[in-house]
Amino acid sequence: MSRVVILVIDGFGVGAMPDAGAPRSADATADTLGHLLDAHRASTGHRLPLPTLEALGLGLVHPHGDLARAAALPAAVGRAAPGYPGADTYAGHQTMMGADCSQVTVARIAGHLDEVAAALRADGHRTALLDGRPVLVVDGRVLVHDNLEADPGVNWNVSGRLEDVPFAEILAVARAVRSVAPVARVIAVGGHADAPLGAFVRDGDLGTVGLDTPASGFYRNGGLEVQHLGAPLDRARRLPELAAGAGVPVTLVGKAADVLSCGAALSRPAVDTAEVLALTREAVRRAPETALIVSNVQETDLAGHQQDSVRYAAVLRETDSGLDALLPYLSSPGDRLIVTGDHGNDPAVGHARHTREYVPVLIHRAEATGLAHLPPARTLADVGATAAVALGLRAAALANGTPLLRPVARSTEVAR
């Protein structure tokens, strides 16, 4: 019997991947955790206190003068490569749940205008370029463009003013685009802009062109409607569906409730870190002897986007305290707390986008007596596979992933 909690600290990287500098050379030095520790020391003269994460072995994953090089709790420690192209929350979480996102590509819409326009025309829409730029105007009212807020080429947006077009029509356009898009997400966005959307189209990084959504007023003016259309996945081979199908209760907390979107799970969306951690504790406290809880601490990622090291450090400290409060609820043999990330978001790297980094994998094992070093995880899917075997599920039933730990001995498996 196991209660398994996967707690994702969004944007919590521990050092650049070998290919991190391919799109932007500065990203080759990305190190979200290291730069946070350095910034805190420089501004306060003191180390950033993260006692619970240190006790789980964080300093063994990321050696640093301000982190203990030991694990005071029974933990298994290692790090994971993303296992998907780029650095994206959606692809990161899907991969972590055992989906195979290795074929999702990073692409600017400029290279796919013909097939996107053809799909839209086949669906009965009219298309034209916006002033000769690689932005499609659909039916004179909706823009199809690169997303300028995520890493270049990771997501595309379909945007419309709700004064001009109902959100249902924006969503219909987005679905047609999704049918041919090779990227992780097509995001349908409807809102109230300060002027016609063409006035807010600008060049982004690395040849992208799109709507400057914050400048448009969409976020300020209220009534924003958004729907994320992810790349096609075999959802039956994701961890939440696999667990629920075996009779294991599943709870998705925070941003995980939105990104993973599992109909069989109890969803508890939240953004505030204290609320996310409280909902996670409540889910564990109410859980039967076997259960899966996946939680996302989003405010670390938001601080990274704001390039605010002080706020990021404060949220990380709050998360550390929340982990300390959570551990007493996971004290039975077989219980697991898996702390990890989905990508990096280095607030000191010089831009407001995700960074392609390794992430920590810290696993608390209540019944263990010492420290275990995990093999390097080639993909975040290995985290999902490790959670699966802890729940008595067959990791091979997932689309991807290899367990990092052997399963706990038990008389029967939950599912075969």
XYZ file of C-alpha atoms in Angstrom:
416
model
C 0.000 0.000 0.000
C 1.450 3.357 -1.007
C 0.379 6.946 -1.021
C 2.483 8.655 -3.682
C 2.827 12.425 -3.926
C 4.615 13.953 -6.918
C 5.275 17.585 -6.080
C 6.478 19.606 -9.063
C 8.311 22.834 -8.268
C 7.600 24.580 -11.545
C 10.712 25.988 -13.228
C 13.119 24.432 -10.707
C 16.243 23.696 -12.727
C 19.621 22.545 -11.397
C 21.892 23.312 -14.335
C 21.879 23.637 -18.103
C 21.463 20.689 -20.432
C 24.311 20.201 -22.935
C 22.086 21.586 -25.717
C 20.666 24.481 -23.682
C 22.661 27.114 -25.541
C 21.479 26.076 -29.003
C 18.720 28.715 -29.311
C 20.374 31.329 -27.048
C 24.055 31.096 -26.169
C 23.488 32.658 -22.729
C 21.304 29.695 -21.753
C 24.382 27.464 -21.740
C 25.106 28.941 -18.284
C 21.535 28.614 -16.964
C 21.386 27.382 -13.360
C 18.143 28.320 -11.652
C 19.017 26.944 -8.212
C 22.657 28.009 -8.218
C 21.883 31.562 -9.265
C 19.109 31.814 -6.662
C 21.518 30.742 -3.925
C 24.172 33.175 -5.143
C 21.707 36.063 -5.402
C 20.372 35.480 -1.905
C 23.878 35.344 -0.451
C 24.861 38.530 -2.314
C 21.793 40.490 -1.202
C 21.513 39.304 2.420
C 24.950 38.039 3.377
C 23.341 34.752 4.461
C 22.581 31.381 2.911
C 19.093 30.702 1.621
C 17.555 28.371 4.231
C 16.021 25.296 2.621
C 16.252 22.749 5.447
C 13.741 20.216 4.138
C 15.044 20.165 0.583
C 18.567 19.845 1.973
C 17.454 16.981 4.206
C 16.066 15.291 1.084
C 19.484 15.545 -0.561
C 19.247 18.646 -2.767
C 22.908 19.470 -2.093
C 23.912 16.071 -3.446
C 22.121 16.758 -6.720
C 23.448 20.315 -6.987
C 26.663 20.758 -4.997
C 26.920 24.326 -3.697
C 28.634 25.972 -0.755
C 25.287 26.988 0.719
C 23.755 23.486 0.580
C 24.518 20.543 2.846
C 26.287 17.685 1.063
C 24.223 15.067 2.853
C 20.657 13.811 3.246
C 19.309 13.695 6.779
C 16.096 11.951 5.709
C 15.686 8.482 4.110
C 15.899 9.596 0.517
C 16.856 8.526 -2.973
C 18.405 11.366 -4.954
C 19.288 12.087 -8.554
C 18.442 14.347 -11.454
C 16.447 14.030 -14.662
C 16.840 15.295 -18.204
C 13.580 16.683 -19.615
C 13.107 13.971 -22.235
C 11.272 16.304 -24.615
C 12.381 19.166 -26.913
C 12.628 22.665 -25.480
C 11.479 23.681 -22.006
C 7.712 23.653 -21.612
C 5.280 23.123 -18.754
C 2.753 21.153 -20.805
C 5.293 18.817 -22.394
C 7.142 18.513 -19.082
C 4.090 17.387 -17.150
C 2.842 15.057 -19.872
C 6.282 13.463 -20.108
C 6.410 13.116 -16.325
C 3.114 11.230 -16.438
C 4.613 8.690 -18.831
C 3.548 10.189 -22.160
C 5.979 10.122 -25.072
C 6.531 13.737 -26.134
C 9.853 13.119 -27.849
C 8.318 13.752 -31.277
C 6.902 17.160 -30.373
C 8.936 19.742 -32.254
C 9.970 23.332 -31.632
C 8.848 25.274 -34.707
C 8.049 28.816 -35.799
C 4.745 29.194 -37.581
C 6.562 30.823 -40.503
C 7.744 27.376 -41.592
C 4.225 25.905 -41.581
C 2.024 28.645 -43.057
C 0.962 26.637 -46.117
C -0.290 23.574 -44.238
C -1.982 25.678 -41.540
C -3.744 27.820 -44.117
C -4.798 24.709 -46.048
C -6.277 23.126 -42.911
C -8.199 26.309 -42.148
C -9.531 26.613 -45.700
C -10.590 22.962 -45.615
C -12.559 23.838 -42.490
C -14.350 26.655 -44.321
C -12.264 29.626 -43.196
C -10.684 32.473 -45.147
C -6.997 33.213 -44.540
C -4.576 36.000 -45.371
C -1.182 37.168 -44.168
C -1.055 40.186 -41.882
C 0.804 42.872 -43.853
C 2.959 40.206 -45.482
C 4.255 38.952 -42.128
C 4.105 35.290 -40.932
C 0.836 35.853 -39.046
C -2.413 34.460 -40.442
C -5.607 36.513 -40.283
C -8.561 34.108 -40.252
C -11.983 35.356 -41.409
C -10.683 38.889 -40.908
C -11.018 38.581 -37.119
C -8.694 35.958 -35.610
C -4.872 35.867 -35.597
C -2.786 32.679 -35.764
C 0.751 33.443 -34.595
C 3.825 32.453 -32.632
C 3.501 32.573 -28.869
C 5.888 35.298 -27.667
C 5.689 34.471 -23.957
C 6.908 30.868 -23.988
C 10.253 29.739 -25.353
C 10.352 30.536 -29.097
C 8.674 27.882 -31.202
C 7.246 25.841 -28.322
C 3.630 27.032 -28.579
C 1.396 28.772 -31.113
C -1.511 31.068 -30.243
C -4.884 31.672 -31.848
C -6.098 35.069 -30.617
C -9.252 37.095 -31.090
C -10.998 40.107 -29.582
C -14.212 39.080 -27.897
C -15.717 42.347 -29.178
C -15.281 40.936 -32.689
C -15.748 37.186 -32.361
C -17.146 34.770 -29.739
C -14.654 32.504 -28.021
C -16.332 29.434 -29.532
C -15.207 30.598 -32.985
C -11.661 31.300 -31.761
C -11.590 27.790 -30.340
C -12.847 26.308 -33.611
C -9.992 27.998 -35.468
C -7.535 26.712 -32.855
C -8.780 23.148 -33.336
C -8.185 23.358 -37.071
C -4.669 24.678 -36.427
C -4.067 21.933 -33.856
C -4.841 19.286 -36.472
C -1.605 20.101 -38.331
C 0.551 21.824 -35.688
C 3.767 19.995 -34.691
C 4.245 22.004 -31.470
C 3.390 21.101 -27.881
C 0.424 23.439 -27.496
C -1.956 25.523 -29.569
C -3.486 28.071 -27.208
C -6.867 29.652 -27.956
C -7.057 33.123 -26.377
C -9.980 35.534 -26.327
C -9.993 38.852 -24.532
C -10.756 42.529 -24.583
C -8.001 44.529 -26.292
C -7.301 48.243 -26.277
C -7.266 48.399 -30.107
C -7.426 46.052 -33.112
C -4.993 43.198 -32.534
C -2.826 44.024 -35.536
C -1.570 47.064 -33.627
C 0.090 44.790 -31.063
C 1.880 42.362 -33.380
C 5.655 42.515 -32.997
C 8.826 40.556 -33.603
C 9.917 38.147 -30.872
C 13.072 36.170 -30.248
C 14.711 33.935 -32.849
C 12.537 34.974 -35.768
C 9.146 34.584 -34.100
C 6.327 37.032 -34.844
C 3.137 37.306 -32.857
C 0.709 39.192 -30.704
C 2.184 40.940 -27.678
C -0.621 39.664 -25.471
C 0.256 41.671 -22.321
C 0.490 44.904 -24.336
C -2.864 44.235 -26.015
C -4.732 44.654 -22.724
C -6.052 41.080 -22.643
C -4.644 40.529 -19.146
C -5.772 43.919 -17.812
C -9.271 44.270 -19.159
C -11.002 41.232 -17.671
C -13.067 38.535 -19.330
C -10.048 36.584 -20.559
C -10.863 33.133 -21.973
C -8.118 30.587 -22.634
C -8.051 26.955 -23.687
C -4.885 24.877 -24.204
C -4.959 22.282 -26.966
C -2.091 19.882 -26.383
C -0.355 17.603 -28.831
C -2.218 14.314 -29.336
C -1.366 11.799 -26.616
C -2.356 8.250 -25.750
C -4.051 9.265 -22.510
C -4.792 5.668 -21.570
C -1.036 5.239 -21.123
C -0.532 8.181 -18.741
C -0.051 7.650 -15.013
C -3.283 9.335 -13.796
C -5.475 7.270 -16.126
C -3.508 4.097 -15.424
C -3.870 4.588 -11.679
C -7.548 5.514 -11.832
C -8.247 2.506 -14.056
C -6.725 0.280 -11.374
C -8.991 1.764 -8.703
C -6.361 4.112 -7.236
C -7.811 7.522 -6.267
C -6.067 10.364 -8.123
C -5.952 14.021 -7.079
C -4.441 16.800 -9.194
C -3.558 19.977 -7.299
C -2.647 23.455 -8.505
C -1.541 23.931 -12.100
C -1.370 20.132 -12.460
C -5.177 20.102 -12.443
C -5.220 22.295 -15.553
C -2.220 20.901 -17.437
C -2.964 17.195 -16.920
C -6.757 17.383 -17.178
C -7.812 13.845 -16.241
C -11.559 13.243 -16.098
C -11.165 10.401 -13.601
C -9.195 12.554 -11.135
C -10.295 14.960 -8.431
C -9.078 18.382 -9.591
C -8.105 21.067 -7.069
C -6.782 24.035 -9.100
C -4.950 26.814 -7.264
C -2.091 29.265 -7.834
C -1.256 30.565 -4.353
C 1.576 28.440 -2.968
C 0.183 28.203 0.556
C -3.133 27.012 -0.867
C -1.455 24.447 -3.144
C 0.486 23.008 -0.217
C -2.563 22.995 2.053
C -4.638 21.219 -0.611
C -1.845 18.671 -1.033
C -1.762 17.946 2.711
C -5.537 17.662 2.758
C -5.461 15.231 -0.177
C -2.915 13.025 1.591
C -4.732 13.211 4.908
C -8.009 12.120 3.292
C -6.414 9.529 1.010
C -6.896 5.798 1.535
C -3.859 3.569 1.933
C -3.137 3.685 -1.801
C -3.479 6.972 -3.693
C -1.760 9.260 -6.212
C -1.503 13.017 -5.702
C 0.216 15.240 -8.277
C 0.755 18.865 -7.234
C 2.342 21.866 -8.918
C 3.868 24.880 -7.174
C 3.420 27.479 -9.904
C 4.612 30.679 -8.247
C 8.280 29.718 -8.625
C 7.768 29.698 -12.388
C 5.921 33.011 -12.272
C 8.813 34.579 -10.355
C 11.227 33.231 -12.953
C 9.200 34.839 -15.733
C 9.326 38.100 -13.813
C 13.100 37.705 -13.425
C 12.567 38.223 -9.710
C 15.142 36.227 -7.732
C 13.893 37.602 -4.415
C 10.340 36.454 -5.005
C 11.511 33.090 -6.355
C 13.605 32.515 -3.220
C 10.662 33.451 -0.991
C 8.339 30.989 -2.768
C 11.004 28.290 -2.557
C 11.316 28.845 1.202
C 7.515 28.634 1.527
C 7.570 25.400 -0.447
C 10.320 24.023 1.759
C 8.229 24.709 4.866
C 5.221 23.096 3.198
C 7.237 19.965 2.478
C 8.228 19.786 6.127
C 4.546 19.945 7.118
C 3.644 17.309 4.512
C 6.178 14.631 5.440
C 4.479 13.480 8.679
C 1.454 12.433 6.604
C 3.666 10.144 4.479
C 5.139 8.016 7.241
C 3.851 4.532 6.363
C 6.094 1.943 4.658
C 5.715 2.318 0.902
C 4.653 5.970 1.011
C 6.545 8.178 -1.425
C 7.131 11.913 -1.754
C 8.779 12.717 -5.093
C 9.994 16.306 -5.439
C 11.017 17.363 -8.922
C 10.647 20.073 -11.600
C 9.467 20.303 -15.205
C 12.148 22.625 -16.658
C 14.274 25.558 -15.524
C 13.333 29.228 -15.264
C 16.520 31.031 -14.290
C 15.625 34.564 -13.136
C 19.226 35.687 -13.635
C 19.743 34.471 -17.200
C 18.712 37.754 -18.842
C 15.322 36.915 -20.353
C 11.867 36.007 -19.076
C 11.495 32.548 -20.618
C 12.028 28.972 -19.532
C 15.527 27.552 -19.527
C 16.415 24.042 -20.654
C 17.898 22.457 -17.527
C 18.148 19.223 -15.601
C 15.739 18.996 -12.677
C 16.179 17.334 -9.281
C 14.547 14.039 -8.358
C 14.300 13.734 -4.564
C 12.339 10.730 -3.278
C 11.459 10.332 0.397
C 10.984 6.666 1.379
C 9.489 6.273 4.830
C 10.624 2.661 5.285
C 14.233 3.176 4.136
C 17.187 3.430 6.505
C 19.670 5.406 4.440
C 20.546 7.245 1.265
C 20.284 5.865 -2.275
C 21.769 7.453 -5.370
C 19.446 7.179 -8.352
C 20.724 6.447 -11.845
C 20.584 9.461 -14.181
C 17.059 9.760 -15.545
C 17.126 10.182 -19.300
C 13.585 11.566 -19.241
C 11.013 12.873 -16.782
C 8.957 9.837 -17.784
C 11.222 7.870 -15.442
C 9.606 9.792 -12.566
C 6.161 8.593 -13.640
C 7.420 5.032 -14.036
C 8.923 5.147 -10.535
C 5.613 6.353 -9.106
C 3.781 3.624 -11.010
C 5.751 0.764 -9.468
C 5.364 2.323 -6.005
C 1.604 2.115 -6.568
C 1.824 -1.510 -7.686
C 1.219 -0.664 -11.342
C 3.148 -1.958 -14.331
C 5.497 0.752 -15.545
C 5.449 -0.882 -18.987
C 1.787 0.128 -19.284
C 2.931 3.754 -19.602
C 3.922 5.036 -23.027
C 7.418 5.867 -21.795
C 9.691 5.657 -18.771
C 11.921 3.322 -16.764
C 11.592 2.984 -12.958
C 14.458 4.513 -10.988
C 13.753 2.362 -7.908
C 12.704 -1.224 -7.418
C 9.104 -1.686 -6.285
C 8.335 -2.216 -2.632
C 7.778 -5.913 -1.867
C 4.076 -6.718 -1.585
C 1.865 -9.757 -1.812
C -0.156 -8.639 -4.820
C -0.042 -5.887 -7.399
C -2.860 -3.428 -7.800
C -2.917 -3.904 -11.593
C -1.380 -6.181 -14.158
